[in-house]
mmCIF file of C-alpha atoms and ligand atoms in Angstrom:
data_model
loop_
_atom_site.group_PDB
_atom_site.id
_atom_site.type_symbol
_atom_site.label_atom_id
_atom_site.label_comp_id
_atom_site.label_asym_id
_atom_site.label_seq_id
_atom_site.Cartn_x
_atom_site.Cartn_y
_atom_site.Cartn_z
ATOM 1 C CA MET A 1 -44.337 55.488 51.916
ATOM 2 C CA PRO A 2 -48.108 56.203 51.996
ATOM 3 C CA GLU A 3 -49.907 52.745 53.367
ATOM 4 C CA ASP A 4 -51.785 52.235 50.359
ATOM 5 C CA LEU A 5 -48.548 52.108 48.336
ATOM 6 C CA GLU A 6 -47.001 49.589 50.976
ATOM 7 C CA GLU A 7 -49.940 47.426 50.946
ATOM 8 C CA LEU A 8 -49.491 47.331 46.869
ATOM 9 C CA ARG A 9 -45.745 46.641 47.257
ATOM 10 C CA ALA A 10 -46.478 43.638 49.469
ATOM 11 C CA ALA A 11 -49.320 42.283 47.271
ATOM 12 C CA THR A 12 -47.322 42.409 44.185
ATOM 13 C CA THR A 13 -44.443 40.752 45.932
ATOM 14 C CA ALA A 14 -46.762 38.070 47.164
ATOM 15 C CA LEU A 15 -48.053 37.488 43.781
ATOM 16 C CA LEU A 16 -44.581 37.196 42.174
ATOM 17 C CA SER A 17 -43.516 34.641 44.458
ATOM 18 C CA LEU A 18 -46.907 32.622 44.063
ATOM 19 C CA ALA A 19 -46.198 32.754 39.925
ATOM 20 C CA THR A 20 -44.301 29.438 39.657
ATOM 21 C CA ASP A 21 -44.454 29.498 35.436
ATOM 22 C CA LEU A 22 -43.892 32.394 32.959
ATOM 23 C CA GLN A 23 -47.473 32.768 32.181
ATOM 24 C CA ALA A 24 -48.523 33.495 35.919
ATOM 25 C CA TRP A 25 -45.702 35.800 35.974
ATOM 26 C CA ASP A 26 -46.882 37.560 32.864
ATOM 27 C CA ALA A 27 -50.261 37.850 34.638
ATOM 28 C CA VAL A 28 -48.759 39.726 37.562
ATOM 29 C CA ARG A 29 -46.596 42.109 35.358
ATOM 30 C CA VAL A 30 -49.754 43.053 33.429
ATOM 31 C CA GLY A 31 -51.797 43.103 36.308
ATOM 32 C CA THR A 32 -49.058 45.802 37.764
ATOM 33 C CA LEU A 33 -47.464 47.719 35.131
ATOM 34 C CA GLY A 34 -49.705 46.995 32.211
ATOM 35 C CA LYS A 35 -52.146 49.464 30.631
ATOM 36 C CA SER A 36 -54.698 49.278 33.476
ATOM 37 C CA GLY A 37 -52.477 47.680 35.948
ATOM 38 C CA ALA A 38 -52.711 48.763 39.478
ATOM 39 C CA LEU A 39 -49.660 50.968 39.567
ATOM 40 C CA THR A 40 -50.570 52.504 36.403
ATOM 41 C CA THR A 41 -53.973 53.435 37.607
ATOM 42 C CA LEU A 42 -52.709 55.079 40.654
ATOM 43 C CA LEU A 43 -50.119 57.054 38.446
ATOM 44 C CA LYS A 44 -53.173 58.109 36.456
ATOM 45 C CA GLU A 45 -55.300 58.917 39.385
ATOM 46 C CA LEU A 46 -52.103 61.454 40.372
ATOM 47 C CA GLY A 47 -53.670 64.419 38.423
ATOM 48 C CA LYS A 48 -56.667 64.322 40.949
ATOM 49 C CA THR A 49 -54.391 64.742 44.130
ATOM 50 C CA ALA A 50 -54.426 68.145 45.959
ATOM 51 C CA PRO A 51 -51.394 70.030 44.185
ATOM 52 C CA GLU A 52 -49.455 70.305 47.766
ATOM 53 C CA ALA A 53 -49.477 66.642 48.093
ATOM 54 C CA ARG A 54 -48.941 65.727 44.409
ATOM 55 C CA ARG A 55 -45.315 65.903 44.270
ATOM 56 C CA GLU A 56 -44.427 63.896 47.184
ATOM 57 C CA ARG A 57 -47.079 61.367 46.080
ATOM 58 C CA GLY A 58 -45.593 61.371 42.536
ATOM 59 C CA ALA A 59 -42.121 60.608 43.795
ATOM 60 C CA ALA A 60 -43.289 57.845 46.191
ATOM 61 C CA LEU A 61 -45.177 56.287 43.049
ATOM 62 C CA ASN A 62 -42.219 56.453 40.838
ATOM 63 C CA ARG A 63 -40.179 54.827 43.528
ATOM 64 C CA LEU A 64 -42.387 52.047 43.627
ATOM 65 C CA LYS A 65 -42.501 51.705 40.174
ATOM 66 C CA ASP A 66 -38.995 51.208 39.939
ATOM 67 C CA ASP A 67 -38.776 48.818 42.718
ATOM 68 C CA LEU A 68 -41.723 46.743 41.303
ATOM 69 C CA ALA A 69 -40.252 46.576 37.703
ATOM 70 C CA THR A 70 -36.749 45.305 39.226
ATOM 71 C CA ALA A 71 -38.703 42.737 41.117
ATOM 72 C CA ILE A 72 -40.478 41.932 38.150
ATOM 73 C CA GLU A 73 -37.576 41.336 35.998
ATOM 74 C CA ALA A 74 -35.707 39.117 38.782
ATOM 75 C CA ARG A 75 -38.628 37.022 39.048
ATOM 76 C CA ARG A 76 -38.510 36.469 35.054
ATOM 77 C CA VAL A 77 -34.790 35.574 35.228
ATOM 78 C CA ALA A 78 -35.420 33.372 38.100
ATOM 79 C CA LEU A 79 -38.435 31.258 36.263
ATOM 80 C CA GLU A 80 -36.326 31.097 33.229
ATOM 81 C CA ALA A 81 -33.393 29.514 34.966
ATOM 82 C CA GLU A 82 -36.036 27.048 36.926
ATOM 83 C CA ALA A 83 -37.245 26.101 33.545
ATOM 84 C CA LEU A 84 -33.735 25.508 31.738
ATOM 85 C CA ALA A 85 -32.584 23.444 34.749
ATOM 86 C CA ALA A 86 -35.873 21.380 34.713
ATOM 87 C CA ARG A 87 -35.470 20.837 31.025
ATOM 88 C CA LEU A 88 -31.818 19.891 31.279
ATOM 89 C CA ALA A 89 -32.655 17.429 34.000
ATOM 90 C CA ALA A 90 -35.265 15.952 32.168
ATOM 91 C CA GLU A 91 -33.281 15.355 29.003
ATOM 92 C CA ARG A 92 -30.281 14.102 30.721
ATOM 93 C CA MET A 93 -28.371 11.639 28.660
ATOM 94 C CA ASP A 94 -25.866 9.004 30.436
ATOM 95 C CA VAL A 95 -23.065 9.177 28.268
ATOM 96 C CA THR A 96 -21.265 7.031 30.469
ATOM 97 C CA LEU A 97 -23.719 3.892 29.419
ATOM 98 C CA PRO A 98 -21.874 0.743 28.818
ATOM 99 C CA PRO A 99 -22.351 -0.499 24.972
ATOM 100 C CA ARG A 100 -25.008 -3.197 24.524
ATOM 101 C CA PRO A 101 -23.363 -6.607 24.135
ATOM 102 C CA GLU A 102 -23.893 -7.135 20.619
ATOM 103 C CA ILE A 103 -22.498 -4.188 19.486
ATOM 104 C CA PRO A 104 -18.632 -5.614 19.497
ATOM 105 C CA GLY A 105 -20.066 -6.900 16.350
ATOM 106 C CA SER A 106 -21.077 -10.814 15.079
ATOM 107 C CA LEU A 107 -20.391 -12.408 11.960
ATOM 108 C CA HIS A 108 -22.777 -12.352 9.380
ATOM 109 C CA PRO A 109 -23.744 -16.120 8.342
ATOM 110 C CA LEU A 110 -22.321 -15.867 5.150
ATOM 111 C CA SER A 111 -18.794 -14.604 6.497
ATOM 112 C CA ARG A 112 -18.939 -17.635 8.872
ATOM 113 C CA THR A 113 -19.418 -20.002 5.962
ATOM 114 C CA LEU A 114 -16.402 -18.470 4.257
ATOM 115 C CA GLU A 115 -14.268 -18.865 7.139
ATOM 116 C CA GLU A 116 -15.270 -22.778 7.825
ATOM 117 C CA ILE A 117 -14.535 -23.277 3.946
ATOM 118 C CA THR A 118 -11.476 -21.454 4.226
ATOM 119 C CA ALA A 119 -10.428 -23.353 7.511
ATOM 120 C CA ILE A 120 -11.080 -26.872 5.661
ATOM 121 C CA PHE A 121 -9.431 -26.309 2.471
ATOM 122 C CA GLY A 122 -6.505 -24.394 4.166
ATOM 123 C CA ALA A 123 -5.901 -27.766 5.933
ATOM 124 C CA MET A 124 -5.624 -29.647 2.664
ATOM 125 C CA GLY A 125 -3.157 -27.153 1.428
ATOM 126 C CA PHE A 126 -5.325 -24.751 -0.487
ATOM 127 C CA SER A 127 -4.833 -20.987 -0.275
ATOM 128 C CA VAL A 128 -7.224 -17.921 -1.015
ATOM 129 C CA ALA A 129 -6.916 -15.929 -4.436
ATOM 130 C CA GLU A 130 -9.395 -13.087 -5.452
ATOM 131 C CA GLY A 131 -10.396 -11.513 -8.630
ATOM 132 C CA PRO A 132 -12.302 -8.424 -9.734
ATOM 133 C CA ASP A 133 -16.053 -8.295 -9.968
ATOM 134 C CA ILE A 134 -15.922 -6.490 -12.842
ATOM 135 C CA GLU A 135 -14.441 -8.756 -15.474
ATOM 136 C CA SER A 136 -13.143 -8.844 -18.967
ATOM 137 C CA ASP A 137 -15.510 -11.024 -21.478
ATOM 138 C CA TRP A 138 -12.414 -13.017 -22.377
ATOM 139 C CA HIS A 139 -11.567 -14.096 -18.492
ATOM 140 C CA ASN A 140 -15.206 -14.556 -17.685
ATOM 141 C CA PHE A 141 -16.401 -16.664 -20.805
ATOM 142 C CA SER A 142 -13.884 -17.023 -23.919
ATOM 143 C CA ALA A 143 -10.773 -18.129 -22.140
ATOM 144 C CA LEU A 144 -13.165 -20.630 -20.337
ATOM 145 C CA ASN A 145 -14.112 -22.286 -23.722
ATOM 146 C CA ILE A 146 -17.492 -20.435 -23.996
ATOM 147 C CA PRO A 147 -17.057 -18.546 -26.930
ATOM 148 C CA GLY A 148 -19.325 -15.392 -28.269
ATOM 149 C CA HIS A 149 -22.078 -17.905 -29.801
ATOM 150 C CA HIS A 150 -21.996 -20.588 -27.360
ATOM 151 C CA PRO A 151 -25.478 -21.307 -25.841
ATOM 152 C CA ALA A 152 -23.907 -21.810 -22.261
ATOM 153 C CA ARG A 153 -23.929 -17.901 -22.121
ATOM 154 C CA ASP A 154 -27.679 -18.169 -21.819
ATOM 155 C CA ASP A 155 -27.545 -19.739 -18.221
ATOM 156 C CA HIS A 156 -25.081 -16.838 -17.397
ATOM 157 C CA ASP A 157 -27.452 -13.650 -18.404
ATOM 158 C CA THR A 158 -25.690 -10.804 -16.528
ATOM 159 C CA PHE A 159 -25.126 -7.116 -16.621
ATOM 160 C CA TYR A 160 -22.688 -6.129 -19.360
ATOM 161 C CA LEU A 161 -20.920 -2.654 -19.197
ATOM 162 C CA PRO A 162 -19.608 -0.570 -21.651
ATOM 163 C CA GLY A 163 -15.821 -1.514 -23.251
ATOM 164 C CA VAL A 164 -12.989 -0.286 -21.421
ATOM 165 C CA PRO A 165 -12.858 3.639 -22.056
ATOM 166 C CA GLU A 166 -8.977 3.793 -22.615
ATOM 167 C CA GLN A 167 -9.570 1.464 -25.634
ATOM 168 C CA GLY A 168 -12.309 3.357 -27.087
ATOM 169 C CA SER A 169 -15.975 2.702 -27.296
ATOM 170 C CA ASN A 170 -15.162 -0.223 -29.261
ATOM 171 C CA GLY A 171 -12.803 -1.705 -26.287
ATOM 172 C CA PRO A 172 -13.334 -5.326 -25.137
ATOM 173 C CA PRO A 173 -16.691 -5.551 -23.437
ATOM 174 C CA ARG A 174 -16.820 -6.056 -19.640
ATOM 175 C CA VAL A 175 -19.401 -7.984 -17.514
ATOM 176 C CA LEU A 176 -20.255 -8.216 -13.676
ATOM 177 C CA ARG A 177 -18.459 -11.719 -13.568
ATOM 178 C CA THR A 178 -21.208 -14.448 -13.418
ATOM 179 C CA HIS A 179 -19.159 -17.091 -11.763
ATOM 180 C CA THR A 180 -15.599 -16.839 -9.772
ATOM 181 C CA SER A 181 -14.094 -19.117 -12.515
ATOM 182 C CA PRO A 182 -12.555 -16.325 -14.365
ATOM 183 C CA VAL A 183 -10.170 -16.301 -11.312
ATOM 184 C CA GLN A 184 -9.155 -19.550 -12.562
ATOM 185 C CA VAL A 185 -7.702 -18.151 -15.675
ATOM 186 C CA ARG A 186 -6.034 -15.350 -13.809
ATOM 187 C CA THR A 187 -4.365 -17.846 -11.532
ATOM 188 C CA MET A 188 -2.874 -19.968 -14.149
ATOM 189 C CA LEU A 189 -1.899 -16.874 -15.976
ATOM 190 C CA GLY A 190 -0.363 -15.222 -12.871
ATOM 191 C CA GLN A 191 1.799 -18.299 -11.375
ATOM 192 C CA PRO A 192 3.284 -21.600 -12.821
ATOM 193 C CA PRO A 193 1.842 -24.701 -11.504
ATOM 194 C CA PRO A 194 1.512 -26.557 -9.176
ATOM 195 C CA ILE A 195 -1.592 -24.803 -8.287
ATOM 196 C CA ARG A 196 -3.915 -25.149 -5.147
ATOM 197 C CA VAL A 197 -6.289 -22.206 -4.531
ATOM 198 C CA ILE A 198 -9.854 -21.364 -3.412
ATOM 199 C CA VAL A 199 -11.673 -18.280 -4.538
ATOM 200 C CA PRO A 200 -14.561 -16.858 -2.584
ATOM 201 C CA GLY A 201 -16.222 -13.608 -4.135
ATOM 202 C CA ARG A 202 -19.155 -12.068 -5.288
ATOM 203 C CA THR A 203 -20.898 -13.095 -8.645
ATOM 204 C CA TYR A 204 -23.771 -11.410 -10.550
ATOM 205 C CA ARG A 205 -26.666 -12.996 -12.537
ATOM 206 C CA ALA A 206 -29.937 -11.444 -13.907
ATOM 207 C CA ASP A 207 -31.982 -13.467 -11.278
ATOM 208 C CA HIS A 208 -34.367 -12.704 -8.512
ATOM 209 C CA ASP A 209 -36.516 -14.749 -6.354
ATOM 210 C CA ALA A 210 -36.585 -16.561 -2.829
ATOM 211 C CA THR A 211 -33.589 -18.526 -4.018
ATOM 212 C CA HIS A 212 -31.628 -16.293 -6.253
ATOM 213 C CA SER A 213 -30.079 -12.867 -5.964
ATOM 214 C CA PRO A 214 -28.724 -10.758 -8.866
ATOM 215 C CA MET A 215 -25.720 -10.663 -6.380
ATOM 216 C CA PHE A 216 -24.428 -13.786 -4.740
ATOM 217 C CA HIS A 217 -21.462 -15.434 -3.613
ATOM 218 C CA GLN A 218 -19.260 -18.382 -4.798
ATOM 219 C CA CYS A 219 -16.468 -20.066 -3.898
ATOM 220 C CA GLU A 220 -14.247 -21.941 -6.641
ATOM 221 C CA GLY A 221 -11.727 -24.249 -6.186
ATOM 222 C CA LEU A 222 -8.616 -25.067 -8.682
ATOM 223 C CA VAL A 223 -5.765 -27.833 -8.243
ATOM 224 C CA ILE A 224 -3.094 -28.264 -11.190
ATOM 225 C CA ASP A 225 -0.329 -30.575 -10.987
ATOM 226 C CA ARG A 226 1.235 -33.454 -12.902
ATOM 227 C CA ASP A 227 -0.924 -36.445 -11.874
ATOM 228 C CA ILE A 228 -4.227 -35.078 -10.673
ATOM 229 C CA THR A 229 -7.116 -37.578 -11.526
ATOM 230 C CA LEU A 230 -10.708 -37.654 -11.055
ATOM 231 C CA GLY A 231 -10.175 -39.681 -7.879
ATOM 232 C CA HIS A 232 -8.330 -36.739 -6.551
ATOM 233 C CA LEU A 233 -11.631 -34.513 -7.134
ATOM 234 C CA LYS A 234 -14.009 -37.208 -5.534
ATOM 235 C CA GLY A 235 -11.794 -37.140 -2.467
ATOM 236 C CA CYS A 236 -10.992 -33.781 -1.912
ATOM 237 C CA LEU A 237 -14.775 -32.873 -2.191
ATOM 238 C CA THR A 238 -16.208 -35.604 -0.339
ATOM 239 C CA ASP A 239 -13.736 -34.763 2.528
ATOM 240 C CA PHE A 240 -14.984 -31.096 2.148
ATOM 241 C CA LEU A 241 -18.742 -31.755 2.348
ATOM 242 C CA ARG A 242 -18.627 -34.188 5.082
ATOM 243 C CA ALA A 243 -16.306 -31.433 7.009
ATOM 244 C CA PHE A 244 -18.493 -28.382 6.420
ATOM 245 C CA PHE A 245 -21.932 -30.399 7.286
ATOM 246 C CA GLY A 246 -20.116 -32.347 10.287
ATOM 247 C CA ILE A 247 -21.537 -35.771 8.845
ATOM 248 C CA THR A 248 -18.553 -38.126 8.759
ATOM 249 C CA THR A 249 -21.054 -40.409 6.894
ATOM 250 C CA LEU A 250 -22.898 -38.079 4.504
ATOM 251 C CA PRO A 251 -23.659 -39.652 1.261
ATOM 252 C CA VAL A 252 -22.011 -38.022 -1.771
ATOM 253 C CA ARG A 253 -22.808 -38.673 -5.551
ATOM 254 C CA PHE A 254 -20.969 -37.777 -8.569
ATOM 255 C CA ARG A 255 -23.335 -37.472 -11.679
ATOM 256 C CA ALA A 256 -21.967 -36.537 -14.997
ATOM 257 C CA SER A 257 -22.818 -33.013 -16.287
ATOM 258 C CA TYR A 258 -21.900 -30.611 -18.826
ATOM 259 C CA PHE A 259 -19.466 -27.363 -18.308
ATOM 260 C CA PRO A 260 -17.824 -25.963 -21.298
ATOM 261 C CA PHE A 261 -14.412 -25.186 -19.247
ATOM 262 C CA THR A 262 -14.465 -28.961 -17.690
ATOM 263 C CA GLU A 263 -14.066 -32.463 -19.182
ATOM 264 C CA PRO A 264 -15.404 -34.718 -18.074
ATOM 265 C CA SER A 265 -17.855 -32.613 -15.914
ATOM 266 C CA MET A 266 -19.712 -33.527 -12.793
ATOM 267 C CA GLU A 267 -22.610 -32.252 -10.505
ATOM 268 C CA VAL A 268 -22.217 -33.277 -6.709
ATOM 269 C CA ASP A 269 -25.128 -34.317 -4.912
ATOM 270 C CA ILE A 270 -25.421 -34.849 -1.090
ATOM 271 C CA GLY A 271 -27.874 -37.202 0.668
ATOM 272 C CA TRP A 272 -31.106 -35.300 2.276
ATOM 273 C CA SER A 273 -34.597 -36.091 2.875
ATOM 274 C CA ARG A 274 -36.897 -33.760 0.792
ATOM 275 C CA ARG A 275 -39.789 -34.395 3.261
ATOM 276 C CA THR A 276 -37.922 -33.167 6.267
ATOM 277 C CA GLY A 277 -34.876 -31.358 5.014
ATOM 278 C CA GLU A 278 -32.680 -33.478 6.967
ATOM 279 C CA ILE A 279 -29.178 -33.284 5.536
ATOM 280 C CA GLY A 280 -27.745 -36.835 5.384
ATOM 281 C CA GLY A 281 -31.049 -38.365 6.138
ATOM 282 C CA GLY A 282 -33.700 -39.902 3.827
ATOM 283 C CA THR A 283 -32.804 -41.242 0.187
ATOM 284 C CA ASP A 284 -32.944 -37.996 -2.161
ATOM 285 C CA TRP A 285 -30.251 -36.239 -3.575
ATOM 286 C CA LEU A 286 -29.800 -32.666 -3.535
ATOM 287 C CA GLU A 287 -27.574 -31.186 -6.110
ATOM 288 C CA ILE A 288 -24.558 -28.974 -4.060
ATOM 289 C CA LEU A 289 -21.768 -27.770 -6.516
ATOM 290 C CA GLY A 290 -20.212 -28.312 -10.222
ATOM 291 C CA SER A 291 -16.915 -29.567 -10.706
ATOM 292 C CA GLY A 292 -14.662 -31.234 -13.250
ATOM 293 C CA MET A 293 -11.227 -31.972 -14.944
ATOM 294 C CA VAL A 294 -10.000 -28.395 -16.378
ATOM 295 C CA HIS A 295 -10.478 -28.873 -20.036
ATOM 296 C CA PRO A 296 -7.243 -29.111 -21.873
ATOM 297 C CA LYS A 297 -8.185 -26.088 -24.162
ATOM 298 C CA VAL A 298 -8.546 -24.081 -20.776
ATOM 299 C CA LEU A 299 -4.906 -24.967 -19.797
ATOM 300 C CA ALA A 300 -3.667 -24.167 -22.946
ATOM 301 C CA ASN A 301 -5.355 -20.733 -23.072
ATOM 302 C CA CYS A 302 -3.565 -19.920 -19.882
ATOM 303 C CA GLY A 303 -0.137 -21.026 -21.474
ATOM 304 C CA ILE A 304 -0.220 -24.348 -19.575
ATOM 305 C CA ASP A 305 0.762 -27.576 -21.458
ATOM 306 C CA PRO A 306 -2.159 -29.918 -21.307
ATOM 307 C CA ARG A 307 0.215 -32.988 -21.744
ATOM 308 C CA GLU A 308 2.334 -31.868 -18.711
ATOM 309 C CA TRP A 309 -0.283 -30.804 -16.253
ATOM 310 C CA GLN A 310 -3.949 -31.600 -15.681
ATOM 311 C CA GLY A 311 -6.003 -30.687 -12.567
ATOM 312 C CA PHE A 312 -9.821 -30.398 -11.335
ATOM 313 C CA ALA A 313 -11.771 -27.426 -10.299
ATOM 314 C CA PHE A 314 -14.897 -26.792 -8.807
ATOM 315 C CA GLY A 315 -17.458 -24.118 -7.890
ATOM 316 C CA MET A 316 -20.358 -23.406 -5.021
ATOM 317 C CA GLY A 317 -22.782 -21.150 -4.213
ATOM 318 C CA MET A 318 -22.048 -20.210 -0.680
ATOM 319 C CA GLU A 319 -25.508 -18.483 0.006
ATOM 320 C CA ARG A 320 -27.143 -22.059 -0.740
ATOM 321 C CA LEU A 321 -24.271 -23.951 1.434
ATOM 322 C CA THR A 322 -25.274 -21.672 4.368
ATOM 323 C CA MET A 323 -28.903 -22.120 3.546
ATOM 324 C CA LEU A 324 -28.952 -25.854 3.915
ATOM 325 C CA LYS A 325 -26.590 -25.857 6.879
ATOM 326 C CA HIS A 326 -28.645 -23.476 8.817
ATOM 327 C CA GLY A 327 -32.066 -24.761 7.604
ATOM 328 C CA MET A 328 -32.925 -21.341 6.027
ATOM 329 C CA PRO A 329 -35.621 -21.187 3.545
ATOM 330 C CA ASP A 330 -35.256 -17.714 1.980
ATOM 331 C CA LEU A 331 -32.398 -15.701 0.467
ATOM 332 C CA ARG A 332 -33.356 -12.206 0.717
ATOM 333 C CA PRO A 333 -32.810 -11.787 4.472
ATOM 334 C CA PHE A 334 -29.051 -12.157 3.939
ATOM 335 C CA TYR A 335 -28.764 -8.666 2.732
ATOM 336 C CA GLU A 336 -31.810 -6.814 4.154
ATOM 337 C CA SER A 337 -29.753 -6.155 7.363
ATOM 338 C CA ASP A 338 -32.245 -7.094 9.740
ATOM 339 C CA LEU A 339 -31.065 -7.432 13.017
ATOM 340 C CA ARG A 340 -33.566 -9.860 14.612
ATOM 341 C CA TRP A 341 -32.104 -12.523 11.689
ATOM 342 C CA LEU A 342 -28.887 -11.486 12.306
ATOM 343 C CA ARG A 343 -29.040 -12.131 15.976
ATOM 344 C CA HIS A 344 -30.611 -15.687 15.040
ATOM 345 C CA TYR A 345 -28.094 -16.461 12.735
ATOM 346 C CA ALA A 346 -24.941 -14.750 13.222
ATOM 347 C CA ALA A 347 -22.110 -16.331 14.519
ATOM 348 C CA SER A 348 -19.648 -15.480 17.475
ATOM 349 C CA PRO A 349 -16.654 -13.609 16.244
ATOM 350 C CA PHE A 350 -14.659 -14.864 19.471
ATOM 351 C CA ALA A 351 -14.790 -18.632 18.310
ATOM 352 C CA PRO A 352 -13.369 -18.654 14.861
ATOM 353 C CA ALA A 353 -13.730 -21.782 12.899
ATOM 354 C CA SER A 354 -11.280 -24.096 13.072
ATOM 355 C CA LEU A 355 -10.710 -27.961 12.654
ATOM 356 C CA HIS A 356 -9.702 -28.523 16.008
ATOM 357 C CA GLU A 357 -13.525 -28.199 17.270
ATOM 358 C CA GLY A 358 -14.750 -29.162 13.931
ATOM 359 C CA VAL A 359 -16.346 -26.364 11.999
ATOM 360 C CA ALA A 360 -20.031 -27.901 12.059
ATOM 361 C CA GLY A 361 -20.188 -26.131 15.494
HETATM 362 N N1 LIG B 1 -18.564 -21.777 -12.799
HETATM 363 C C1 LIG B 1 -19.565 -22.854 -12.644
HETATM 364 C C2 LIG B 1 -20.823 -22.308 -12.204
HETATM 365 O O1 LIG B 1 -20.977 -21.509 -11.808
HETATM 366 C C3 LIG B 1 -19.242 -23.989 -11.460
HETATM 367 C C4 LIG B 1 -18.270 -24.557 -11.947
HETATM 368 C C5 LIG B 1 -16.848 -24.239 -11.492
HETATM 369 C C6 LIG B 1 -18.320 -26.057 -12.548
HETATM 370 C C7 LIG B 1 -15.794 -24.964 -11.506
HETATM 371 C C8 LIG B 1 -16.868 -26.390 -13.031
HETATM 372 C C9 LIG B 1 -15.939 -26.240 -12.298
HETATM 373 O O2 LIG B 1 -22.155 -22.962 -12.470
#
């Protein structure tokens, strides 16, 4: 092969090995095989070669062209493989990384409160009952001695749904239950006394601010037996509140009040300091739950003879209890799934509430 062609081969090979990315590689390709590339130019000049030498030089040029095209292509393949390997290395993901410690899950403070309430009442012989969130107007109001015209319905402004479809558009109206009290009715209709249940669950009212949410949680309680008195109600709720807040001397006050489904009715207050927020300290009172002796009319509505049986009921807001116990100022973060808030207030699922260690933990 003529010397000038050998030189071109050597120069192009050297340039190719210096090209370390596809841009530099393309410059070599164009500079060699492009329209005015070095080899193309030599091919164009073939016409000027003396006819007797033309054939031999033409053959040599074509061989060189084939060789260089092969080398250039091989370099492209190599560069692309290198680029892919670099990308794979850079984007490498270690799928064997162990999970972060919080991933096994922690308990939402409300779940923890529910565990604590259940542990305390469980020790007093209560079991847990449940009912539907979408309730009939009858269970939520009428059976509880709150007829359609009753002003107590104003306190329970809620979300109404169309009547039960199978019963036509004039079917009995349904509501998102405004309290867990309808489950009192369901329980009394579903089992004969004696009854001792608590009813935790979601409840709904048309309320929304820092301390009210349109969806919140209550826990109802119901005791029906032959000789139940106001004394049992007071003892049961005093014991519960002292165990829940972990303060054996917590002051508890029963204050006359009104609910259509209890007679007499009582609001229950605990002692606290308005100034410092300390539960059990100070000289102020804080309303914490509603209670009373089950109204004879409610017993009768549920097929229980009020001359033979009597009992008491109570209802409390679970968010409120949780906020007071943990000094939380705002209700809204309960439902915002903010991990920082959850990490701060969540409880360990590996230390369930039990009376052995005291639920106040
Ligand atoms: N259901 C009442 C409320 O939501 C609370 C309550 C329950 C009062 C049981 C007395 C007895 O306000």
